[in-house]
Coordinates of N, CA and C in Angstrom, one line a residue:
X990 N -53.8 131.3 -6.0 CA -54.9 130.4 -5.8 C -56.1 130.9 -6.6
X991 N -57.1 129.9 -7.2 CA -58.1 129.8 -8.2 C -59.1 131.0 -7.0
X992 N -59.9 131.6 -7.7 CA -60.7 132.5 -6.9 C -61.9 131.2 -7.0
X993 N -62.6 130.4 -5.8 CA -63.9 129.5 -6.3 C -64.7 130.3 -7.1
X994 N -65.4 129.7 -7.8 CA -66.7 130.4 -8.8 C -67.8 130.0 -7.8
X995 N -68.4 131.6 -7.7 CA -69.9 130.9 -6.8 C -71.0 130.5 -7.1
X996 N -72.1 129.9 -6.6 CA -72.8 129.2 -7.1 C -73.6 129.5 -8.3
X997 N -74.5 129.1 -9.2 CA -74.9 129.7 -9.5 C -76.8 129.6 -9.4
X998 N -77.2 131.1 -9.5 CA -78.2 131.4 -8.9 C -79.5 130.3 -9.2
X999 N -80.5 130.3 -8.8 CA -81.5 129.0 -9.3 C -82.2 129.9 -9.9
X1000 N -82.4 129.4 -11.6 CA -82.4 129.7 -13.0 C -84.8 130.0 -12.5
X1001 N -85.0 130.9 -12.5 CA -86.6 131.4 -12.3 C -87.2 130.5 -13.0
X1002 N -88.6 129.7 -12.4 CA -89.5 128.8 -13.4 C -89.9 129.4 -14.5
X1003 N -90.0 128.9 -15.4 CA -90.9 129.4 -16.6 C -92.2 129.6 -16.4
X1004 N -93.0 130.2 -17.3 CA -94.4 131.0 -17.1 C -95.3 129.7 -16.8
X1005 N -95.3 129.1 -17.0 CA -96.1 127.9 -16.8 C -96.2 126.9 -15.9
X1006 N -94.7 127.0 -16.0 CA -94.2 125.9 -14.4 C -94.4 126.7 -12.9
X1007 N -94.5 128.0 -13.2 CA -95.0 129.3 -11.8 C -96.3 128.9 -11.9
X1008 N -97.7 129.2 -12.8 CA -98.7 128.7 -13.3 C -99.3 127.2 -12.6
X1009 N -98.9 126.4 -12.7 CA -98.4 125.0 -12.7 C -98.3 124.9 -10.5
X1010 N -97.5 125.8 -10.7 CA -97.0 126.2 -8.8 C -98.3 126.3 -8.3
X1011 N -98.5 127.6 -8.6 CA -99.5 128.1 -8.0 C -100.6 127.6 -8.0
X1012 N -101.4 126.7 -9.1 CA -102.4 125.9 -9.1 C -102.5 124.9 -8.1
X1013 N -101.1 124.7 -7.7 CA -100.9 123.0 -6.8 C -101.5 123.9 -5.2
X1014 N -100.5 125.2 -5.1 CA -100.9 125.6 -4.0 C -102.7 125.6 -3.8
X1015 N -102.5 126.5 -4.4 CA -103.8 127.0 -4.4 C -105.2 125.5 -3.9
X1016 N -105.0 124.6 -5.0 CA -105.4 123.5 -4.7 C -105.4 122.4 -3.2
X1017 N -103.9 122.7 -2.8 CA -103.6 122.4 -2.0 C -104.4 123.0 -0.3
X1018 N -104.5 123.9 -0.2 CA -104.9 124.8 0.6 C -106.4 124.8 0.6
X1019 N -106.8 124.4 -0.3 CA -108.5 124.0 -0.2 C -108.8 122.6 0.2
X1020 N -108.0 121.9 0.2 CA -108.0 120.1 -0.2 C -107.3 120.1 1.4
X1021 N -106.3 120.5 1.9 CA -106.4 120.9 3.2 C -106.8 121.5 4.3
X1022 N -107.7 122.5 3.8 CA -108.3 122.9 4.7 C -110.1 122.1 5.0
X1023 N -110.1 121.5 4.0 CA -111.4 120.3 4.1 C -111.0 119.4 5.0
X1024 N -110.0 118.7 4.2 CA -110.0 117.2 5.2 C -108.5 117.3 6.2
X1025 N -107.8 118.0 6.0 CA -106.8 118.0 7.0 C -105.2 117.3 6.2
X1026 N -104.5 117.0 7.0 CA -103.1 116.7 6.2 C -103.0 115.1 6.1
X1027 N -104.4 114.5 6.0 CA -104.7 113.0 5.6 C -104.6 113.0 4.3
X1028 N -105.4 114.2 3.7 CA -105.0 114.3 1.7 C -103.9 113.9 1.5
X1029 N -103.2 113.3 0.2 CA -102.6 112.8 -0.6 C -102.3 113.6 -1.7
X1030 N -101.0 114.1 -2.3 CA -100.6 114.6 -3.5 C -101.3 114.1 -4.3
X1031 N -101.9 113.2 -4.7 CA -102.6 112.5 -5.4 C -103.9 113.0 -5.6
X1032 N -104.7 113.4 -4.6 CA -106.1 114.0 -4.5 C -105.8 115.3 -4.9
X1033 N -104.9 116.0 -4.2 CA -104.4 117.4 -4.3 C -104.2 117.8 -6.1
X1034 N -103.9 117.0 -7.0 CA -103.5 116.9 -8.3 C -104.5 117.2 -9.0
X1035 N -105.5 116.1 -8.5 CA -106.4 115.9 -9.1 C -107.5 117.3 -8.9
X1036 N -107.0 117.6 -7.6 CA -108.5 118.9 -7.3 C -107.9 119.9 -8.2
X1037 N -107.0 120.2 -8.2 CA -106.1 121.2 -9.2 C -106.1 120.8 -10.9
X1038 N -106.5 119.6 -11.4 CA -106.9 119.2 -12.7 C -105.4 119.5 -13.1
X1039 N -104.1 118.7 -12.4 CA -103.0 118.1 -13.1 C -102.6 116.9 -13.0
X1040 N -101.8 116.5 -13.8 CA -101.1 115.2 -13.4 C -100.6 115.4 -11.7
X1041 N -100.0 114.3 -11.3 CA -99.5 114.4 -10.3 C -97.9 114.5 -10.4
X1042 N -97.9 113.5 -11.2 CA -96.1 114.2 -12.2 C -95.7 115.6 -12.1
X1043 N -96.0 116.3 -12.1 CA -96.2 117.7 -12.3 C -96.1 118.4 -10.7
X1044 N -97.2 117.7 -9.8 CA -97.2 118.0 -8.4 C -95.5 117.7 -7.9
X1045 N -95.4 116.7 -8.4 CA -94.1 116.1 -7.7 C -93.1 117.0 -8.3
X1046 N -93.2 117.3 -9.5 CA -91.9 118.7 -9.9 C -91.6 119.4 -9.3
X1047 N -92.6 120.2 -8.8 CA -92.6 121.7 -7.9 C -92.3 121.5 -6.9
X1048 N -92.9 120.0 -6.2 CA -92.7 119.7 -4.5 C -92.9 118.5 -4.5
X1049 N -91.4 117.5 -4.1 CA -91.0 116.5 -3.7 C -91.8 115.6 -3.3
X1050 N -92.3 116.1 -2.3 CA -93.3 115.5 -1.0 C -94.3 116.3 -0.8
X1051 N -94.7 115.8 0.3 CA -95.9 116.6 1.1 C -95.4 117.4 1.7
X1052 N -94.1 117.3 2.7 CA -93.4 117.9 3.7 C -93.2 119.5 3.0
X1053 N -92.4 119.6 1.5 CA -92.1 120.6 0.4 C -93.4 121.2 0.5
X1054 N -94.4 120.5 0.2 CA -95.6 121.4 0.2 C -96.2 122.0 0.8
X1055 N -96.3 121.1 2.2 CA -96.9 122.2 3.3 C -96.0 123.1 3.7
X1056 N -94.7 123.1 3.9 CA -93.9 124.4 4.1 C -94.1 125.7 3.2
X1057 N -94.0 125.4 2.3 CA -94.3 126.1 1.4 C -95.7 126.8 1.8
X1058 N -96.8 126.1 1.2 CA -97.9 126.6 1.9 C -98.6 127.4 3.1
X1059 N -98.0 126.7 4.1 CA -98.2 127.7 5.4 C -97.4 128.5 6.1
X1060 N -96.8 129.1 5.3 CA -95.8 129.9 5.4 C -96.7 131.4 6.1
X1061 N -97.8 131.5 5.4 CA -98.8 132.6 5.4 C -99.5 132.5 7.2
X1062 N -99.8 131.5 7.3 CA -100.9 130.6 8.1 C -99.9 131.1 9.6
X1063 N -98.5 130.6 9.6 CA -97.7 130.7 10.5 C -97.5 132.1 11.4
X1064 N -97.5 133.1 10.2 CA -97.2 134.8 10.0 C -98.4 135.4 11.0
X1065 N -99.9 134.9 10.4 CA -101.1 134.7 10.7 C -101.3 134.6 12.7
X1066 N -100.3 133.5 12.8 CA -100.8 133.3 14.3 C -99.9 134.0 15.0
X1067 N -98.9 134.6 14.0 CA -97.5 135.0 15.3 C -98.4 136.9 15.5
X1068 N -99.0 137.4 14.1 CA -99.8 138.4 14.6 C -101.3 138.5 15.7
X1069 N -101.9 137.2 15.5 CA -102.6 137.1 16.4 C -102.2 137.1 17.9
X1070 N -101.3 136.5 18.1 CA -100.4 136.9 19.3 C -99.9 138.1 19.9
X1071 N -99.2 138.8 18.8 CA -98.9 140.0 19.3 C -99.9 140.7 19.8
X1072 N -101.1 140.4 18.8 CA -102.5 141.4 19.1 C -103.0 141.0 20.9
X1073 N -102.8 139.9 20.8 CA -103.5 139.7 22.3 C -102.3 140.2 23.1
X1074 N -101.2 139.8 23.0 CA -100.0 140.5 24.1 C -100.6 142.3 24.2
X1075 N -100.7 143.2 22.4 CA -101.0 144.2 22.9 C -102.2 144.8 23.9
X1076 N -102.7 143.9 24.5 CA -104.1 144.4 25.0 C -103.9 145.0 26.3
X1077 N -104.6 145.8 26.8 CA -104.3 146.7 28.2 C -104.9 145.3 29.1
X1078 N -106.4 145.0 29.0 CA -106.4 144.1 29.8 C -106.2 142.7 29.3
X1079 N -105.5 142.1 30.4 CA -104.2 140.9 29.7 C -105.5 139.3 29.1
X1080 N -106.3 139.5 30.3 CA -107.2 138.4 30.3 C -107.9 138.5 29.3
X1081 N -108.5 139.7 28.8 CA -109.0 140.4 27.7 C -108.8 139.3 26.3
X1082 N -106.8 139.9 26.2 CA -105.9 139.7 25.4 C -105.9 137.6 25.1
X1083 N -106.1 137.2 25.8 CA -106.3 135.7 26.3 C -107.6 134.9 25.6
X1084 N -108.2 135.8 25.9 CA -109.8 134.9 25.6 C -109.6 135.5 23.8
X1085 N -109.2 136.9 23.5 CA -109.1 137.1 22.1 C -108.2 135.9 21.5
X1086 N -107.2 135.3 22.0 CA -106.5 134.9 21.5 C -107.0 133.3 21.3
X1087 N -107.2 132.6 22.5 CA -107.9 131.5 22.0 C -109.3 131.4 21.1
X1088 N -110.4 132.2 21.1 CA -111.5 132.1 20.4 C -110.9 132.6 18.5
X1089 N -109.6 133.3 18.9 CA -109.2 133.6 17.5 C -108.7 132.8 16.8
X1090 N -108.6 131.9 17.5 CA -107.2 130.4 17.1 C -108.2 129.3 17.2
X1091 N -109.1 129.2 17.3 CA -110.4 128.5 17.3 C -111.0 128.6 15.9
X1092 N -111.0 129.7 15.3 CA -111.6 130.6 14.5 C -111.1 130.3 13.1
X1093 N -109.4 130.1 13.2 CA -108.6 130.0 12.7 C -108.4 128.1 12.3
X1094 N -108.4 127.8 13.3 CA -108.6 126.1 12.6 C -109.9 125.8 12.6
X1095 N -111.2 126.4 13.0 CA -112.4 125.7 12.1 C -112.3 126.2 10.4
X1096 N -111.6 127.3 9.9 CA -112.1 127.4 8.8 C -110.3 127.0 8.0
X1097 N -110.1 126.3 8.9 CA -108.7 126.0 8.0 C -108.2 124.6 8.5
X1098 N -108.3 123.2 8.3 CA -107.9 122.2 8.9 C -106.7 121.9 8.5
X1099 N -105.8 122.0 7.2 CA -104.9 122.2 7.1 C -104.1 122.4 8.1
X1100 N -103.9 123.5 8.2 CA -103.2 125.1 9.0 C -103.0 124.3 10.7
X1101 N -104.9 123.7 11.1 CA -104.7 123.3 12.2 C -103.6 121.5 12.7
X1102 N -103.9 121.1 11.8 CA -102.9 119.8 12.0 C -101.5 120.3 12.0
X1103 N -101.2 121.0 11.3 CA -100.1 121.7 11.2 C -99.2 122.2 12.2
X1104 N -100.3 123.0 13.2 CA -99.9 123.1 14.1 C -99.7 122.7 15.1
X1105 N -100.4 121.4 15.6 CA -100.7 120.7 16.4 C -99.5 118.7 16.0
X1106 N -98.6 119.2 14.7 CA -97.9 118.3 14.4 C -96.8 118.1 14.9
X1107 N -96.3 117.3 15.3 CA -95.1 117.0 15.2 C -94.3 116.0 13.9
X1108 N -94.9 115.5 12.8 CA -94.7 115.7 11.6 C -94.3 116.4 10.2
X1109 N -95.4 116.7 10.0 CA -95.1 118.0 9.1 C -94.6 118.9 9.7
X1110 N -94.0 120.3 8.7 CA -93.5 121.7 9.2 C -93.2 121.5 10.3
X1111 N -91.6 120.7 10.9 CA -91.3 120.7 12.5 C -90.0 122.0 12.0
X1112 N -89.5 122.2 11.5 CA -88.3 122.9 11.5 C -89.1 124.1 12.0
X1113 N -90.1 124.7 10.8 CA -91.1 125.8 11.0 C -92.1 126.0 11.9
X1114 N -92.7 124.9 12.5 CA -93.2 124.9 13.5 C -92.5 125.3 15.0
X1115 N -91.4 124.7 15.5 CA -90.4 125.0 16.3 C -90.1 126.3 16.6
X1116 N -89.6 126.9 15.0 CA -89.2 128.4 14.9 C -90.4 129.3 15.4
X1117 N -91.6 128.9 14.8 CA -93.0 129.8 15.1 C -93.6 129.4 16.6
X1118 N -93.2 128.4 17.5 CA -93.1 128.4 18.8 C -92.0 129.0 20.0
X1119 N -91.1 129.3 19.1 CA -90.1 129.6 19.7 C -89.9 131.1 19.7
X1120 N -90.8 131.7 19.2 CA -91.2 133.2 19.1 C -92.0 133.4 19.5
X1121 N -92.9 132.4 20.3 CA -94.6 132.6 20.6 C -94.2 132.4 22.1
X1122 N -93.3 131.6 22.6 CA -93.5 131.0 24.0 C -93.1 132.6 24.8
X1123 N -92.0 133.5 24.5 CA -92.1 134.6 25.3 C -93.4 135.5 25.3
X1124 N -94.0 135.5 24.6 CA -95.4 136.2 24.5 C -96.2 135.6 25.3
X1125 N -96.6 134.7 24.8 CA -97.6 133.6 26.0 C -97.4 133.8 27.3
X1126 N -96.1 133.8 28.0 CA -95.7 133.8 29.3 C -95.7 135.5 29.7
X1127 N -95.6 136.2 28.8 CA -96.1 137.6 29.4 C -97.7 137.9 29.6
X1128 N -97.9 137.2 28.5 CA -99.3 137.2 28.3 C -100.1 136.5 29.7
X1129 N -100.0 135.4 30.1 CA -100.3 134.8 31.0 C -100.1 135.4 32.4
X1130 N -98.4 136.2 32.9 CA -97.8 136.6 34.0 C -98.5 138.1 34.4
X1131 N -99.3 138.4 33.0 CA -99.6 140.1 32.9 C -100.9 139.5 33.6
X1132 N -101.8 138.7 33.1 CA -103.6 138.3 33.5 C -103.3 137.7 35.0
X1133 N -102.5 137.1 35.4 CA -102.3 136.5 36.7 C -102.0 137.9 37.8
X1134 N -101.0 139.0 37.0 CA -100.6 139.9 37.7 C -102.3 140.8 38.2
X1135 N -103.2 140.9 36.8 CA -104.3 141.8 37.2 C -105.2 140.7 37.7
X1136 N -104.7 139.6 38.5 CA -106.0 139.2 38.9 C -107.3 138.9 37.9
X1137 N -107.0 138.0 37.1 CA -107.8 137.6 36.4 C -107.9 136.0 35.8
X1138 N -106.4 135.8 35.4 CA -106.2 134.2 35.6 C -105.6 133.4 36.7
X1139 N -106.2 132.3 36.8 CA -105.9 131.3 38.2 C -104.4 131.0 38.2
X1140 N -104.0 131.5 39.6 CA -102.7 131.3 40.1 C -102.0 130.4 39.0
X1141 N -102.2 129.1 39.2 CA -101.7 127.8 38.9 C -101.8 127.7 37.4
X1142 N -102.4 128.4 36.9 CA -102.0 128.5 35.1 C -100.6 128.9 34.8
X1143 N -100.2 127.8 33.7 CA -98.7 128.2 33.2 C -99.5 128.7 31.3
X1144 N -98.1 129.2 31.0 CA -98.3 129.5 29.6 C -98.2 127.7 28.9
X1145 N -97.4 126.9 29.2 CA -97.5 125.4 28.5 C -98.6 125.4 28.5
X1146 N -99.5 125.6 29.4 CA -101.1 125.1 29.5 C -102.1 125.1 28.2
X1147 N -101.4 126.5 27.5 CA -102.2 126.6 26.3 C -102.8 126.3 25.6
X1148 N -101.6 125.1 25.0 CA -100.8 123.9 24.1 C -101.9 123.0 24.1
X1149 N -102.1 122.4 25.3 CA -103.8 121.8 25.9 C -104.6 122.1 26.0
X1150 N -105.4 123.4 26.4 CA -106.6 124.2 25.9 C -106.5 123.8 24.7
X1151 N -105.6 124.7 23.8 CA -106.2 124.6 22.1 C -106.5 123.1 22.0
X1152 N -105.5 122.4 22.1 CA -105.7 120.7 22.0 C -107.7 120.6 22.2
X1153 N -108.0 120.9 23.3 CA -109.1 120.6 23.9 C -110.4 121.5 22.8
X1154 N -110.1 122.6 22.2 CA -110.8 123.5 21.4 C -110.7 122.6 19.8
X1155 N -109.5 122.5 19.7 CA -109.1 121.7 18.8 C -110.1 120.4 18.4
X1156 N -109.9 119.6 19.3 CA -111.5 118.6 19.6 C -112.4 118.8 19.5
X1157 N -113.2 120.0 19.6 CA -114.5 120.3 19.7 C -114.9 120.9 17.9
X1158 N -113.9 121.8 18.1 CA -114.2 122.1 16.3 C -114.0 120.7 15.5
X1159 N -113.7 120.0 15.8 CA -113.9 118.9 14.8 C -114.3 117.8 14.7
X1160 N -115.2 118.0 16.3 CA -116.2 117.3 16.5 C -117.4 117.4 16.2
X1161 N -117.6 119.4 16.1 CA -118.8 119.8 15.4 C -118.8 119.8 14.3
X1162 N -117.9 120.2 13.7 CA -117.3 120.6 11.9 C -118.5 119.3 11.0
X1163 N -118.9 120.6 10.0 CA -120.0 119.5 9.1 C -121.3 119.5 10.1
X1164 N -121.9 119.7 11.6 CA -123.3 119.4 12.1 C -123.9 120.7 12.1
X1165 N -123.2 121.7 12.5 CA -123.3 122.7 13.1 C -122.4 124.0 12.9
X1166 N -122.6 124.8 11.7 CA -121.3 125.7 11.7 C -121.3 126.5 13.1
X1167 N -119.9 127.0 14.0 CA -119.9 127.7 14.9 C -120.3 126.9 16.3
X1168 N -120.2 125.3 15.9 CA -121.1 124.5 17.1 C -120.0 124.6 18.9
X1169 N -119.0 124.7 18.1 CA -117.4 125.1 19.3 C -117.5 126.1 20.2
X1170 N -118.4 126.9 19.4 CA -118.3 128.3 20.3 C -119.1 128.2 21.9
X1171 N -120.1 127.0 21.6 CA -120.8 127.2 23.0 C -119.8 126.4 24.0
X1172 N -118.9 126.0 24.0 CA -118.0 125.1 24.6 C -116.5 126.0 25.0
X1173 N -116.5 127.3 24.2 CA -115.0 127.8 24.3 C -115.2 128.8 25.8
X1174 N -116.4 128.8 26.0 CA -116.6 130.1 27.4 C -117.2 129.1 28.4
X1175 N -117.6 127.9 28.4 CA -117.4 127.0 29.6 C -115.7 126.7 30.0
X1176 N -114.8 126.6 28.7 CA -113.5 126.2 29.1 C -112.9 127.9 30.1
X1177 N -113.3 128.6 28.9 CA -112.6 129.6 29.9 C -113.2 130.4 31.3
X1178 N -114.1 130.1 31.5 CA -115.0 130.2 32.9 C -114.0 128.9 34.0
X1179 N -113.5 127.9 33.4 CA -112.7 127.4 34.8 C -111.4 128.1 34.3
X1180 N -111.0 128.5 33.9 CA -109.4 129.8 34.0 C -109.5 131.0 34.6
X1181 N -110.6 131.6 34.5 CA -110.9 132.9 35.2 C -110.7 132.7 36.8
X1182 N -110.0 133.7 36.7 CA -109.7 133.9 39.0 C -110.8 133.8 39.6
X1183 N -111.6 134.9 38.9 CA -112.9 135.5 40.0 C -113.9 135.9 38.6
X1184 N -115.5 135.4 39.0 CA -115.9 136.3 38.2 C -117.5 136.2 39.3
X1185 N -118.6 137.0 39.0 CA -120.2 136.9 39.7 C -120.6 136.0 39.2
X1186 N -120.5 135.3 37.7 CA -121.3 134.1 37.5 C -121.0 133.9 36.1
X1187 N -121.8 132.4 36.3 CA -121.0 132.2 34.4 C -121.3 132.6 33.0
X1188 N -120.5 132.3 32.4 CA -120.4 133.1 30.8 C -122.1 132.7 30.6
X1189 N -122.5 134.0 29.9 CA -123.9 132.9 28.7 C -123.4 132.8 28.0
X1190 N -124.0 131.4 27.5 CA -123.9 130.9 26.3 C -124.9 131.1 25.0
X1191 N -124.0 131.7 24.3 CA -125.1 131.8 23.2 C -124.7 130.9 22.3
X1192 N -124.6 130.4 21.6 CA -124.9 129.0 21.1 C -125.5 127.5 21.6
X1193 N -126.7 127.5 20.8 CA -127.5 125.9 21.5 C -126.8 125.1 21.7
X1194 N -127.0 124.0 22.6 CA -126.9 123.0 23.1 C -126.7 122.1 21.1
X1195 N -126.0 121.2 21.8 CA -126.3 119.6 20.1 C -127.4 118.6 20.7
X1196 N -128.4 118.7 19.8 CA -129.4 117.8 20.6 C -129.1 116.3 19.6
X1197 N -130.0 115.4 20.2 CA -129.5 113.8 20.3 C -129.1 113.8 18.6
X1198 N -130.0 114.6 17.5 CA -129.6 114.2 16.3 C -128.7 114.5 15.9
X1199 N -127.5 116.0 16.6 CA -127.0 116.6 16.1 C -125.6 115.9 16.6
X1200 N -126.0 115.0 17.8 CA -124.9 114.3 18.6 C -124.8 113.1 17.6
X1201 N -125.4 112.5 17.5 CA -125.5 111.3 16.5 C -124.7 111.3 15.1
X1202 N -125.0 112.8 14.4 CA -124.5 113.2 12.9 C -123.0 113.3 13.4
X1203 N -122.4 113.9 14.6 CA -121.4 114.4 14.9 C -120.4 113.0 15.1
X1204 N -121.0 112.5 15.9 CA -120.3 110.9 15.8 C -119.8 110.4 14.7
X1205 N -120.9 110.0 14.0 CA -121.2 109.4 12.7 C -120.1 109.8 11.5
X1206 N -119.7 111.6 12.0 CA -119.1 111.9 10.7 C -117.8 112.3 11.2
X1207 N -117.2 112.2 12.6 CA -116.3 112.2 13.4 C -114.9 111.8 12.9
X1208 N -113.5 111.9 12.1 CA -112.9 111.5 11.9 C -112.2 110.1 12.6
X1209 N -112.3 111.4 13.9 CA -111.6 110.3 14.7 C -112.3 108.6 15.2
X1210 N -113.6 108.9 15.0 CA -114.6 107.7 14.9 C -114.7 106.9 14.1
X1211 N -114.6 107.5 12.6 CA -113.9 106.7 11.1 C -113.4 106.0 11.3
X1212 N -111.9 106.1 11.9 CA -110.8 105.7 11.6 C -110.8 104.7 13.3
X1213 N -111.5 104.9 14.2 CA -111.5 103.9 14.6 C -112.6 102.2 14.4
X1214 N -112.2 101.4 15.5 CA -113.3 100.1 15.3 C -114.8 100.2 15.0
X1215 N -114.9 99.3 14.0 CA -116.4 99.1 13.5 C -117.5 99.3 15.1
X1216 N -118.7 99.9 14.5 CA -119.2 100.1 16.2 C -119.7 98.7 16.3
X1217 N -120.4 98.9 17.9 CA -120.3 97.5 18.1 C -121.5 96.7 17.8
X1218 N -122.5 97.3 16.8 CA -123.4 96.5 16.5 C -123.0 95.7 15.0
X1219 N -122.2 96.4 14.3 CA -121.9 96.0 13.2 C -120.9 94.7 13.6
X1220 N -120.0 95.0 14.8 CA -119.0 94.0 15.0 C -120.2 92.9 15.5
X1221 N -120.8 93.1 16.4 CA -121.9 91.8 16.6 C -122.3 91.0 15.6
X1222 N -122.7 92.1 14.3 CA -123.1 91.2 13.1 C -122.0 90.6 12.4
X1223 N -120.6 90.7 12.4 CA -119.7 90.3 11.7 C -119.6 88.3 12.4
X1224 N -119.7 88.6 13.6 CA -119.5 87.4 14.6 C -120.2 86.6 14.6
X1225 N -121.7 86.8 14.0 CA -123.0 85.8 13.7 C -122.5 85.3 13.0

């Protein structure tokens, strides 16, 4: 019997088509981390000053590209994690980890849709949860153990905190750099077991103008219904 011939290996890009790669990334990763995984190969091309022909060479889709891309980003949070598991005090290790993951999708919106998708990067995403969820539950069972987080906290709960941090950085993003932070030690002041009194806050309040810009430039406000003074005028 014929011995099969094995495959053969995939032949290395040329110096320019690597060149070519890396520009897309590169591009990509800035054009993502601005507006989030709403960009378009198309804008992405353009930030990078190539055809889009060219984008599509290296990577199919979007799907190609962001795996590719956040491959780093993924690495990023599975260390952040460990860091907080290594902490002597667990609660400690907790508040590091959310204000660090906070930290991490205000200066990266990319990275944060990403994670928070069920879309994009699910193969990768799955895998990089599926290495996180034993951590989290030690993490959590260790701060419950010293008397620090509330009984009735599970590790799923997280998933929804960030969700809820998640909202706030991109509610301030563009009014106020850092405007999240006064909001991340009111959330974790109702998780704490026991404490004498509550977090200070050192970041200002958003006052009415800062509330108004934040609206105004609000994604999620964009993309919904005209407000309702404009719809009143449509109806005249």
């Amino acid at each position: 019997m014929d011995t099969p011939t094995p495959p053969a290996a995939p032949r290395p890009l040329r110096r320019d088509a690597e060149l070519n790669r890396q520009r897309v990334l590169v591009a990509a990763k800035e054009v993502f981390a601005e507006r989030g995984l709403e960009a378009t190969l198309d804008e992405i091309a353009k930030h990078a000053g190539l055809g889009v022909g060219t984008v599509y060479r290296r990577f199919p889709n979007k799907e190609a590209l962001i795996d590719a891309l956040f491959e780093e980003g993924f690495a990023q949070i599975l260390e952040l994690t460990e860091r907080a598991l290594a902490e002597a005090d667990a609660w400690a290790g907790l508040v590091f980890l959310l204000t660090r993951m906070a930290e991490v999708q205000a200066a990266d919106f990319g990275l944060r849709d990403v994670m928070l998708s069920e879309t994009y990067g699910r193969d990768r995403i799955a895998q990089m949860r599926d290495r996180i969820k034993p951590m989290m539950e030690q993490l959590v069972a260790r701060a419950q153990e010293q008397g620090l987080l509330r009984a009735d906290f599970r590790a799923t709960d997280i998933m929804a905190v960030q969700l809820m941090i998640s909202a706030t950085v991109e509610f301030t993003h563009g009014v106020r750099d850092g405007g999240w932070r006064r909001y991340v030690p009111m959330l974790l002041d109702g998780l704490i077991a026991r404490r004498d009194g509550v977090t200070e806050l050192a970041e200002p309040e958003l006052d009415d103008d800062d509330l108004h810009s934040a609206m105004q430039s609000w994604p999620r406000y964009r993309r919904g219904s005209a407000p309702v003074e404009s719809r009143r005028q449509q109806d005249l």
